[in-house]
PDB file of C-alpha atoms in Angstrom:
ATOM      1  CA  UNK A  21       7.423  17.278  39.477  1.00  0.00           C
ATOM      2  CA  UNK A  22       6.421  19.866  42.302  1.00  0.00           C
ATOM      3  CA  UNK A  23       8.537  17.561  44.582  1.00  0.00           C
ATOM      4  CA  UNK A  24      12.441  18.795  44.563  1.00  0.00           C
ATOM      5  CA  UNK A  25      14.997  16.534  46.224  1.00  0.00           C
ATOM      6  CA  UNK A  26      17.769  18.177  48.149  1.00  0.00           C
ATOM      7  CA  UNK A  27      20.288  15.693  48.519  1.00  0.00           C
ATOM      8  CA  UNK A  28      23.081  17.866  46.796  1.00  0.00           C
ATOM      9  CA  UNK A  29      22.397  20.634  49.705  1.00  0.00           C
ATOM     10  CA  UNK A  30      22.649  17.580  52.173  1.00  0.00           C
ATOM     11  CA  UNK A  31      25.245  16.106  51.065  1.00  0.00           C
ATOM     12  CA  UNK A  32      27.401  19.560  50.849  1.00  0.00           C
ATOM     13  CA  UNK A  33      26.564  19.830  54.620  1.00  0.00           C
ATOM     14  CA  UNK A  34      27.872  16.775  55.289  1.00  0.00           C
ATOM     15  CA  UNK A  35      30.661  17.236  52.970  1.00  0.00           C
ATOM     16  CA  UNK A  36      30.198  13.571  51.111  1.00  0.00           C
ATOM     17  CA  UNK A  37      30.505  12.621  47.874  1.00  0.00           C
ATOM     18  CA  UNK A  38      28.337  10.795  45.769  1.00  0.00           C
ATOM     19  CA  UNK A  39      30.661   7.910  45.596  1.00  0.00           C
ATOM     20  CA  UNK A  40      30.975   7.578  49.162  1.00  0.00           C
ATOM     21  CA  UNK A  41      27.242   7.995  49.518  1.00  0.00           C
ATOM     22  CA  UNK A  42      26.459   5.257  46.928  1.00  0.00           C
ATOM     23  CA  UNK A  43      28.995   2.951  48.824  1.00  0.00           C
ATOM     24  CA  UNK A  44      27.550   3.475  52.233  1.00  0.00           C
ATOM     25  CA  UNK A  45      23.402   3.569  51.026  1.00  0.00           C
ATOM     26  CA  UNK A  46      24.229   0.571  48.509  1.00  0.00           C
ATOM     27  CA  UNK A  47      22.978   1.959  45.667  1.00  0.00           C
ATOM     28  CA  UNK A  48      24.642   2.613  42.292  1.00  0.00           C
ATOM     29  CA  UNK A  49      26.348   6.142  41.505  1.00  0.00           C
ATOM     30  CA  UNK A  50      24.228   6.174  38.240  1.00  0.00           C
ATOM     31  CA  UNK A  51      21.073   5.801  40.457  1.00  0.00           C
ATOM     32  CA  UNK A  52      21.957   8.116  42.993  1.00  0.00           C
ATOM     33  CA  UNK A  53      22.799  10.520  40.344  1.00  0.00           C
ATOM     34  CA  UNK A  54      19.635  10.275  38.731  1.00  0.00           C
ATOM     35  CA  UNK A  55      17.782  10.701  42.285  1.00  0.00           C
ATOM     36  CA  UNK A  56      19.984  13.920  43.194  1.00  0.00           C
ATOM     37  CA  UNK A  57      18.884  15.432  39.375  1.00  0.00           C
ATOM     38  CA  UNK A  58      14.963  14.207  40.000  1.00  0.00           C
ATOM     39  CA  UNK A  59      15.008  11.972  37.276  1.00  0.00           C
ATOM     40  CA  UNK A  60      13.279   9.179  39.045  1.00  0.00           C
ATOM     41  CA  UNK A  61       9.900   9.264  39.658  1.00  0.00           C
ATOM     42  CA  UNK A  62       9.376   7.200  42.982  1.00  0.00           C
ATOM     43  CA  UNK A  63      11.527   6.418  45.988  1.00  0.00           C
ATOM     44  CA  UNK A  64      10.881   3.294  48.167  1.00  0.00           C
ATOM     45  CA  UNK A  65      11.022   3.789  51.950  1.00  0.00           C
ATOM     46  CA  UNK A  66      13.875   1.759  52.141  1.00  0.00           C
ATOM     47  CA  UNK A  67      16.363   3.858  50.071  1.00  0.00           C
ATOM     48  CA  UNK A  68      15.031   6.656  51.500  1.00  0.00           C
ATOM     49  CA  UNK A  69      15.800   5.481  55.551  1.00  0.00           C
ATOM     50  CA  UNK A  70      19.246   4.266  53.811  1.00  0.00           C
ATOM     51  CA  UNK A  71      20.145   7.864  52.709  1.00  0.00           C
ATOM     52  CA  UNK A  72      18.475   9.409  56.090  1.00  0.00           C
ATOM     53  CA  UNK A  73      20.984   6.872  58.241  1.00  0.00           C
ATOM     54  CA  UNK A  74      24.179   7.794  56.286  1.00  0.00           C
ATOM     55  CA  UNK A  75      23.463  11.593  55.986  1.00  0.00           C
ATOM     56  CA  UNK A  76      21.869  11.679  59.796  1.00  0.00           C
ATOM     57  CA  UNK A  77      18.873  13.580  58.541  1.00  0.00           C
ATOM     58  CA  UNK A  78      15.330  13.696  58.473  1.00  0.00           C
ATOM     59  CA  UNK A  79      13.308  12.915  55.474  1.00  0.00           C
ATOM     60  CA  UNK A  80      11.691  16.225  55.107  1.00  0.00           C
ATOM     61  CA  UNK A  81      15.872  17.820  54.869  1.00  0.00           C
ATOM     62  CA  UNK A  82      16.213  16.113  51.674  1.00  0.00           C
ATOM     63  CA  UNK A  83      12.472  16.619  50.058  1.00  0.00           C
ATOM     64  CA  UNK A  84      10.685  19.700  49.487  1.00  0.00           C
ATOM     65  CA  UNK A  85       7.465  20.230  47.877  1.00  0.00           C
ATOM     66  CA  UNK A  86       7.350  23.216  45.580  1.00  0.00           C
ATOM     67  CA  UNK A  87       3.674  24.255  44.300  1.00  0.00           C
ATOM     68  CA  UNK A  88       3.275  24.171  40.706  1.00  0.00           C
ATOM     69  CA  UNK A  89       2.628  28.047  39.115  1.00  0.00           C
TER      70      UNK A  89
ATOM     71  CA  UNK B 105      13.727 -16.473  38.838  1.00  0.00           C
ATOM     72  CA  UNK B 106      12.929 -19.680  37.681  1.00  0.00           C
ATOM     73  CA  UNK B 107       9.729 -18.563  35.643  1.00  0.00           C
ATOM     74  CA  UNK B 108      11.481 -16.010  34.062  1.00  0.00           C
ATOM     75  CA  UNK B 109      14.212 -18.509  33.283  1.00  0.00           C
ATOM     76  CA  UNK B 110      11.265 -20.636  31.701  1.00  0.00           C
ATOM     77  CA  UNK B 111      10.221 -17.868  29.679  1.00  0.00           C
ATOM     78  CA  UNK B 112      13.354 -16.694  28.023  1.00  0.00           C
ATOM     79  CA  UNK B 113      13.843 -20.090  27.105  1.00  0.00           C
ATOM     80  CA  UNK B 114      10.647 -20.618  25.372  1.00  0.00           C
ATOM     81  CA  UNK B 115      10.916 -17.290  23.845  1.00  0.00           C
ATOM     82  CA  UNK B 116      14.139 -18.337  22.191  1.00  0.00           C
ATOM     83  CA  UNK B 117      12.513 -21.637  21.170  1.00  0.00           C
ATOM     84  CA  UNK B 118      10.051 -19.828  19.697  1.00  0.00           C
ATOM     85  CA  UNK B 119      11.892 -17.069  17.954  1.00  0.00           C
ATOM     86  CA  UNK B 120      13.808 -20.087  16.265  1.00  0.00           C
ATOM     87  CA  UNK B 121       9.979 -21.472  14.917  1.00  0.00           C
ATOM     88  CA  UNK B 122       8.899 -18.192  13.963  1.00  0.00           C
ATOM     89  CA  UNK B 123      12.036 -17.738  12.067  1.00  0.00           C
ATOM     90  CA  UNK B 124      11.968 -20.883  10.344  1.00  0.00           C
ATOM     91  CA  UNK B 125       8.194 -20.110   9.796  1.00  0.00           C
ATOM     92  CA  UNK B 126       8.616 -17.149   8.083  1.00  0.00           C
ATOM     93  CA  UNK B 127      11.801 -18.226   5.668  1.00  0.00           C
ATOM     94  CA  UNK B 128       9.267 -21.010   4.864  1.00  0.00           C
ATOM     95  CA  UNK B 129       6.240 -18.771   4.065  1.00  0.00           C
ATOM     96  CA  UNK B 130       8.804 -16.348   1.862  1.00  0.00           C
ATOM     97  CA  UNK B 131      10.156 -19.704  -0.025  1.00  0.00           C
ATOM     98  CA  UNK B 132       6.294 -21.205  -0.486  1.00  0.00           C
ATOM     99  CA  UNK B 133       5.213 -17.460  -2.172  1.00  0.00           C
ATOM    100  CA  UNK B 134       8.559 -17.474  -4.283  1.00  0.00           C
ATOM    101  CA  UNK B 135       7.702 -20.716  -5.516  1.00  0.00           C
ATOM    102  CA  UNK B 136       3.815 -20.158  -6.104  1.00  0.00           C
ATOM    103  CA  UNK B 137       4.988 -17.166  -8.140  1.00  0.00           C
ATOM    104  CA  UNK B 138       7.537 -19.039 -10.090  1.00  0.00           C
ATOM    105  CA  UNK B 139       4.833 -21.556 -10.829  1.00  0.00           C
ATOM    106  CA  UNK B 140       2.080 -19.183 -11.908  1.00  0.00           C
ATOM    107  CA  UNK B 141       4.720 -17.488 -13.994  1.00  0.00           C
ATOM    108  CA  UNK B 142       5.670 -20.396 -15.634  1.00  0.00           C
ATOM    109  CA  UNK B 143       2.143 -21.634 -16.346  1.00  0.00           C
ATOM    110  CA  UNK B 144       1.339 -18.146 -17.925  1.00  0.00           C
ATOM    111  CA  UNK B 145       4.841 -18.402 -20.242  1.00  0.00           C
ATOM    112  CA  UNK B 146       4.092 -21.804 -20.938  1.00  0.00           C
ATOM    113  CA  UNK B 147       0.080 -20.735 -22.062  1.00  0.00           C
ATOM    114  CA  UNK B 148       1.499 -18.038 -24.217  1.00  0.00           C
ATOM    115  CA  UNK B 149       4.315 -20.214 -25.809  1.00  0.00           C
ATOM    116  CA  UNK B 150       2.114 -23.044 -26.429  1.00  0.00           C
ATOM    117  CA  UNK B 151      -1.730 -22.093 -26.191  1.00  0.00           C
ATOM    118  CA  UNK B 152      -2.701 -25.532 -26.849  1.00  0.00           C
ATOM    119  CA  UNK B 153      -0.635 -27.346 -23.813  1.00  0.00           C
ATOM    120  CA  UNK B 154      -2.745 -28.208 -20.984  1.00  0.00           C
ATOM    121  CA  UNK B 155      -2.942 -26.492 -17.921  1.00  0.00           C
ATOM    122  CA  UNK B 156      -2.873 -29.104 -14.834  1.00  0.00           C
ATOM    123  CA  UNK B 157      -3.743 -32.948 -15.321  1.00  0.00           C
ATOM    124  CA  UNK B 158      -7.272 -33.245 -14.875  1.00  0.00           C
ATOM    125  CA  UNK B 159     -10.110 -30.795 -15.248  1.00  0.00           C
ATOM    126  CA  UNK B 160     -13.057 -33.351 -14.845  1.00  0.00           C
ATOM    127  CA  UNK B 161     -12.987 -32.472 -11.491  1.00  0.00           C
ATOM    128  CA  UNK B 162     -11.848 -28.501 -10.397  1.00  0.00           C
ATOM    129  CA  UNK B 163     -12.122 -26.827  -7.235  1.00  0.00           C
ATOM    130  CA  UNK B 164     -12.394 -23.023  -7.176  1.00  0.00           C
ATOM    131  CA  UNK B 165     -11.982 -21.694  -3.719  1.00  0.00           C
ATOM    132  CA  UNK B 166     -14.550 -22.731  -1.560  1.00  0.00           C
ATOM    133  CA  UNK B 167     -16.666 -24.544  -4.439  1.00  0.00           C
ATOM    134  CA  UNK B 168     -16.125 -28.157  -6.265  1.00  0.00           C
ATOM    135  CA  UNK B 169     -17.342 -28.867  -9.314  1.00  0.00           C
ATOM    136  CA  UNK B 170     -17.033 -31.834 -11.809  1.00  0.00           C
ATOM    137  CA  UNK B 171     -17.402 -31.516 -15.462  1.00  0.00           C
ATOM    138  CA  UNK B 172     -17.006 -33.563 -18.524  1.00  0.00           C
ATOM    139  CA  UNK B 173     -13.864 -33.572 -20.383  1.00  0.00           C
ATOM    140  CA  UNK B 174     -15.957 -31.828 -23.560  1.00  0.00           C
ATOM    141  CA  UNK B 175     -17.111 -29.196 -21.106  1.00  0.00           C
ATOM    142  CA  UNK B 176     -13.672 -28.463 -19.458  1.00  0.00           C
ATOM    143  CA  UNK B 177     -13.179 -24.604 -19.219  1.00  0.00           C
ATOM    144  CA  UNK B 178     -10.498 -23.340 -21.587  1.00  0.00           C
ATOM    145  CA  UNK B 179      -6.950 -22.698 -20.976  1.00  0.00           C
ATOM    146  CA  UNK B 180      -7.542 -19.162 -21.113  1.00  0.00           C
ATOM    147  CA  UNK B 181     -10.785 -19.182 -18.499  1.00  0.00           C
ATOM    148  CA  UNK B 182      -8.433 -21.668 -15.972  1.00  0.00           C
ATOM    149  CA  UNK B 183      -5.216 -19.419 -16.456  1.00  0.00           C
ATOM    150  CA  UNK B 184      -7.671 -16.361 -15.566  1.00  0.00           C
ATOM    151  CA  UNK B 185      -8.695 -18.150 -12.152  1.00  0.00           C
ATOM    152  CA  UNK B 186      -5.650 -19.891 -11.378  1.00  0.00           C
ATOM    153  CA  UNK B 187      -3.860 -15.413 -11.531  1.00  0.00           C
ATOM    154  CA  UNK B 188      -7.333 -14.321  -9.206  1.00  0.00           C
ATOM    155  CA  UNK B 189      -6.440 -17.074  -6.791  1.00  0.00           C
ATOM    156  CA  UNK B 190      -2.668 -16.586  -6.681  1.00  0.00           C
ATOM    157  CA  UNK B 191      -3.256 -12.815  -6.461  1.00  0.00           C
ATOM    158  CA  UNK B 192      -5.570 -13.420  -3.081  1.00  0.00           C
ATOM    159  CA  UNK B 193      -2.963 -16.013  -1.699  1.00  0.00           C
ATOM    160  CA  UNK B 194      -0.157 -13.894  -2.412  1.00  0.00           C
ATOM    161  CA  UNK B 195      -1.750 -11.380  -0.457  1.00  0.00           C
ATOM    162  CA  UNK B 196      -2.605 -13.358   2.430  1.00  0.00           C
ATOM    163  CA  UNK B 197       0.793 -15.040   2.527  1.00  0.00           C
ATOM    164  CA  UNK B 198       2.146 -11.733   2.534  1.00  0.00           C
ATOM    165  CA  UNK B 199       0.064 -10.860   6.013  1.00  0.00           C
ATOM    166  CA  UNK B 200       1.199 -13.832   7.157  1.00  0.00           C
ATOM    167  CA  UNK B 201       4.921 -12.918   6.640  1.00  0.00           C
ATOM    168  CA  UNK B 202       4.271  -9.894   8.391  1.00  0.00           C
ATOM    169  CA  UNK B 203       2.427 -11.683  11.339  1.00  0.00           C
ATOM    170  CA  UNK B 204       5.318 -13.841  11.914  1.00  0.00           C
ATOM    171  CA  UNK B 205       7.836 -10.913  11.909  1.00  0.00           C
ATOM    172  CA  UNK B 206       5.642  -9.470  14.380  1.00  0.00           C
ATOM    173  CA  UNK B 207       5.594 -12.183  16.547  1.00  0.00           C
ATOM    174  CA  UNK B 208       9.021 -12.486  16.510  1.00  0.00           C
ATOM    175  CA  UNK B 209       9.267  -8.772  17.831  1.00  0.00           C
ATOM    176  CA  UNK B 210       7.175  -9.985  20.628  1.00  0.00           C
ATOM    177  CA  UNK B 211       9.846 -12.428  21.769  1.00  0.00           C
ATOM    178  CA  UNK B 212      12.613 -10.245  21.421  1.00  0.00           C
ATOM    179  CA  UNK B 213      11.978  -8.473  24.884  1.00  0.00           C
ATOM    180  CA  UNK B 214      10.717 -11.652  26.325  1.00  0.00           C
ATOM    181  CA  UNK B 215      14.281 -13.416  25.263  1.00  0.00           C
ATOM    182  CA  UNK B 216      15.804 -10.710  27.610  1.00  0.00           C
ATOM    183  CA  UNK B 217      13.490 -11.333  30.083  1.00  0.00           C
ATOM    184  CA  UNK B 218      11.415  -8.837  30.159  1.00  0.00           C
ATOM    185  CA  UNK B 219       7.678  -9.209  29.026  1.00  0.00           C
ATOM    186  CA  UNK B 220       6.297  -5.889  29.512  1.00  0.00           C
ATOM    187  CA  UNK B 221       8.198  -3.781  27.038  1.00  0.00           C
ATOM    188  CA  UNK B 222       6.035  -0.952  25.258  1.00  0.00           C
ATOM    189  CA  UNK B 223       6.641  -2.923  21.749  1.00  0.00           C
ATOM    190  CA  UNK B 224       5.264  -6.098  23.180  1.00  0.00           C
ATOM    191  CA  UNK B 225       1.588  -4.634  23.370  1.00  0.00           C
ATOM    192  CA  UNK B 226       1.861  -2.765  20.024  1.00  0.00           C
ATOM    193  CA  UNK B 227       2.722  -5.606  18.161  1.00  0.00           C
ATOM    194  CA  UNK B 228       0.196  -7.903  19.641  1.00  0.00           C
ATOM    195  CA  UNK B 229      -2.686  -5.315  18.757  1.00  0.00           C
ATOM    196  CA  UNK B 230      -1.054  -5.351  15.196  1.00  0.00           C
ATOM    197  CA  UNK B 231      -1.155  -8.969  14.945  1.00  0.00           C
ATOM    198  CA  UNK B 232      -4.839  -8.812  16.151  1.00  0.00           C
ATOM    199  CA  UNK B 233      -5.655  -6.263  13.363  1.00  0.00           C
ATOM    200  CA  UNK B 234      -3.953  -8.302  11.094  1.00  0.00           C
ATOM    201  CA  UNK B 235      -5.336 -11.644  11.637  1.00  0.00           C
ATOM    202  CA  UNK B 236      -9.190  -9.874  11.567  1.00  0.00           C
ATOM    203  CA  UNK B 237      -7.879  -8.221   7.973  1.00  0.00           C
ATOM    204  CA  UNK B 238      -6.881 -11.863   6.928  1.00  0.00           C
ATOM    205  CA  UNK B 239      -9.869 -13.277   8.063  1.00  0.00           C
ATOM    206  CA  UNK B 240     -11.985 -11.002   6.309  1.00  0.00           C
ATOM    207  CA  UNK B 241     -10.514 -11.393   2.972  1.00  0.00           C
ATOM    208  CA  UNK B 242     -10.299 -14.773   3.081  1.00  0.00           C
ATOM    209  CA  UNK B 243     -14.000 -14.979   3.616  1.00  0.00           C
ATOM    210  CA  UNK B 244     -14.904 -12.486   1.155  1.00  0.00           C
ATOM    211  CA  UNK B 245     -12.614 -13.846  -1.327  1.00  0.00           C
ATOM    212  CA  UNK B 246     -14.403 -17.425  -0.605  1.00  0.00           C
ATOM    213  CA  UNK B 247     -17.490 -15.811  -0.893  1.00  0.00           C
ATOM    214  CA  UNK B 248     -16.587 -13.719  -4.083  1.00  0.00           C
ATOM    215  CA  UNK B 249     -15.322 -16.939  -5.653  1.00  0.00           C
ATOM    216  CA  UNK B 250     -18.427 -19.150  -4.926  1.00  0.00           C
ATOM    217  CA  UNK B 251     -20.315 -16.569  -6.858  1.00  0.00           C
ATOM    218  CA  UNK B 252     -17.810 -16.097  -9.329  1.00  0.00           C
ATOM    219  CA  UNK B 253     -17.582 -20.060  -9.871  1.00  0.00           C
ATOM    220  CA  UNK B 254     -21.188 -20.136  -9.699  1.00  0.00           C
ATOM    221  CA  UNK B 255     -21.641 -17.990 -12.740  1.00  0.00           C
ATOM    222  CA  UNK B 256     -18.813 -19.374 -14.632  1.00  0.00           C
ATOM    223  CA  UNK B 257     -20.048 -22.739 -14.551  1.00  0.00           C
ATOM    224  CA  UNK B 258     -23.656 -21.728 -15.383  1.00  0.00           C
ATOM    225  CA  UNK B 259     -22.053 -19.850 -18.225  1.00  0.00           C
ATOM    226  CA  UNK B 260     -20.150 -22.855 -19.681  1.00  0.00           C
ATOM    227  CA  UNK B 261     -23.169 -25.075 -19.684  1.00  0.00           C
ATOM    228  CA  UNK B 262     -26.024 -25.505 -22.152  1.00  0.00           C
ATOM    229  CA  UNK B 263     -28.786 -23.222 -21.304  1.00  0.00           C
ATOM    230  CA  UNK B 264     -31.354 -25.790 -20.937  1.00  0.00           C
ATOM    231  CA  UNK B 265     -28.781 -28.195 -18.573  1.00  0.00           C
ATOM    232  CA  UNK B 266     -29.849 -29.071 -15.176  1.00  0.00           C
ATOM    233  CA  UNK B 267     -27.251 -28.323 -12.660  1.00  0.00           C
ATOM    234  CA  UNK B 268     -26.497 -28.574  -8.948  1.00  0.00           C
ATOM    235  CA  UNK B 269     -23.517 -26.543  -7.383  1.00  0.00           C
ATOM    236  CA  UNK B 270     -22.274 -27.482  -3.989  1.00  0.00           C
ATOM    237  CA  UNK B 271     -21.056 -24.112  -1.957  1.00  0.00           C
ATOM    238  CA  UNK B 272     -18.711 -24.700   0.341  1.00  0.00           C
ATOM    239  CA  UNK B 273     -18.566 -21.346   1.938  1.00  0.00           C
ATOM    240  CA  UNK B 274     -19.226 -20.719   5.404  1.00  0.00           C
ATOM    241  CA  UNK B 275     -19.351 -17.654   7.790  1.00  0.00           C
ATOM    242  CA  UNK B 276     -16.752 -17.763  10.776  1.00  0.00           C
ATOM    243  CA  UNK B 277     -16.714 -15.396  13.448  1.00  0.00           C
ATOM    244  CA  UNK B 278     -13.279 -17.064  14.858  1.00  0.00           C
ATOM    245  CA  UNK B 279     -11.057 -14.055  13.236  1.00  0.00           C
ATOM    246  CA  UNK B 280     -13.199 -11.457  14.899  1.00  0.00           C
ATOM    247  CA  UNK B 281     -13.083 -13.332  18.055  1.00  0.00           C
ATOM    248  CA  UNK B 282      -9.517 -13.621  18.123  1.00  0.00           C
ATOM    249  CA  UNK B 283      -9.023 -10.253  17.680  1.00  0.00           C
ATOM    250  CA  UNK B 284     -10.609  -9.163  20.666  1.00  0.00           C
ATOM    251  CA  UNK B 285      -8.742 -11.184  22.885  1.00  0.00           C
ATOM    252  CA  UNK B 286      -5.578  -9.992  21.657  1.00  0.00           C
ATOM    253  CA  UNK B 287      -7.027  -6.792  21.867  1.00  0.00           C
ATOM    254  CA  UNK B 288      -7.475  -7.306  25.665  1.00  0.00           C
ATOM    255  CA  UNK B 289      -4.101  -8.899  25.868  1.00  0.00           C
ATOM    256  CA  UNK B 290      -2.399  -6.075  24.506  1.00  0.00           C
ATOM    257  CA  UNK B 291      -3.817  -3.568  27.390  1.00  0.00           C
ATOM    258  CA  UNK B 292      -2.690  -6.553  29.821  1.00  0.00           C
ATOM    259  CA  UNK B 293       0.596  -5.808  28.288  1.00  0.00           C
ATOM    260  CA  UNK B 294       0.245  -1.831  27.981  1.00  0.00           C
ATOM    261  CA  UNK B 295      -0.737  -1.578  31.641  1.00  0.00           C
ATOM    262  CA  UNK B 296       2.115  -4.088  32.188  1.00  0.00           C
ATOM    263  CA  UNK B 297       4.594  -2.161  30.642  1.00  0.00           C
ATOM    264  CA  UNK B 298       3.822   0.792  32.519  1.00  0.00           C
ATOM    265  CA  UNK B 299       3.861  -0.662  35.972  1.00  0.00           C
ATOM    266  CA  UNK B 300       7.535  -1.747  34.194  1.00  0.00           C
ATOM    267  CA  UNK B 301       8.537   1.676  33.725  1.00  0.00           C
ATOM    268  CA  UNK B 302       6.993   2.814  37.453  1.00  0.00           C
ATOM    269  CA  UNK B 303       9.284  -0.089  38.867  1.00  0.00           C
ATOM    270  CA  UNK B 304      12.170   0.752  36.851  1.00  0.00           C
ATOM    271  CA  UNK B 305      12.155   4.460  37.899  1.00  0.00           C
ATOM    272  CA  UNK B 306      11.544   3.476  41.437  1.00  0.00           C
ATOM    273  CA  UNK B 307      14.908   3.632  43.465  1.00  0.00           C
TER     274      UNK B 307
END
């Protein structure tokens, strides 16, 4: 999929672990791990909003579009 | 949530019903096979023994005919008919057994509260195909038996005998209609399964 999630980069910048993010966002650790590894096909605005709120960033900071070659 | 609970409850009850029906179908098939084999063995041990009780009236598939006791068919002829009818009945019974098994498989994800599973759509479509096959086999068998019985009766009677044979054969499109309805329902469940997958993969 040409949409890449840069969640790990943002988490590293904020020095936040997956467990902490999971607890603060209210999404299961397993599901957040799937999101981080790009194993989900869609993300709800409410989930994106919660992640951006906790990481104090914009959606564009964690989502990246890469054209298929 | 209430509807989901109702669905799970109904699916569990239906599953029990299908399991019982499947066991009954299997037992009926075994009993039928034992009966036919027993009749065949008895015939070969004692060829003079009468098969059945009264052959003045005889049902052969879709045809019912009456003959005087003197003109009743021989044991060998009756045995041949018994085997033909048994083989078709066994074939239909096995298809019915498979249909009941697939119906049980449809209920499995419903019992878990998730009706939109890919196996549900596949099994609904296969049940539709099996019902169509069953219907076609039954109709072709009925038609073939009515032709055979007609020929059988005429051969048995004197050439100059005036005879009227009533055929109960009727062409039915119910199986075709049920097949198309189930095919449509399977497409609905297939679409539902796709939506369910999308929902499961959405965070």
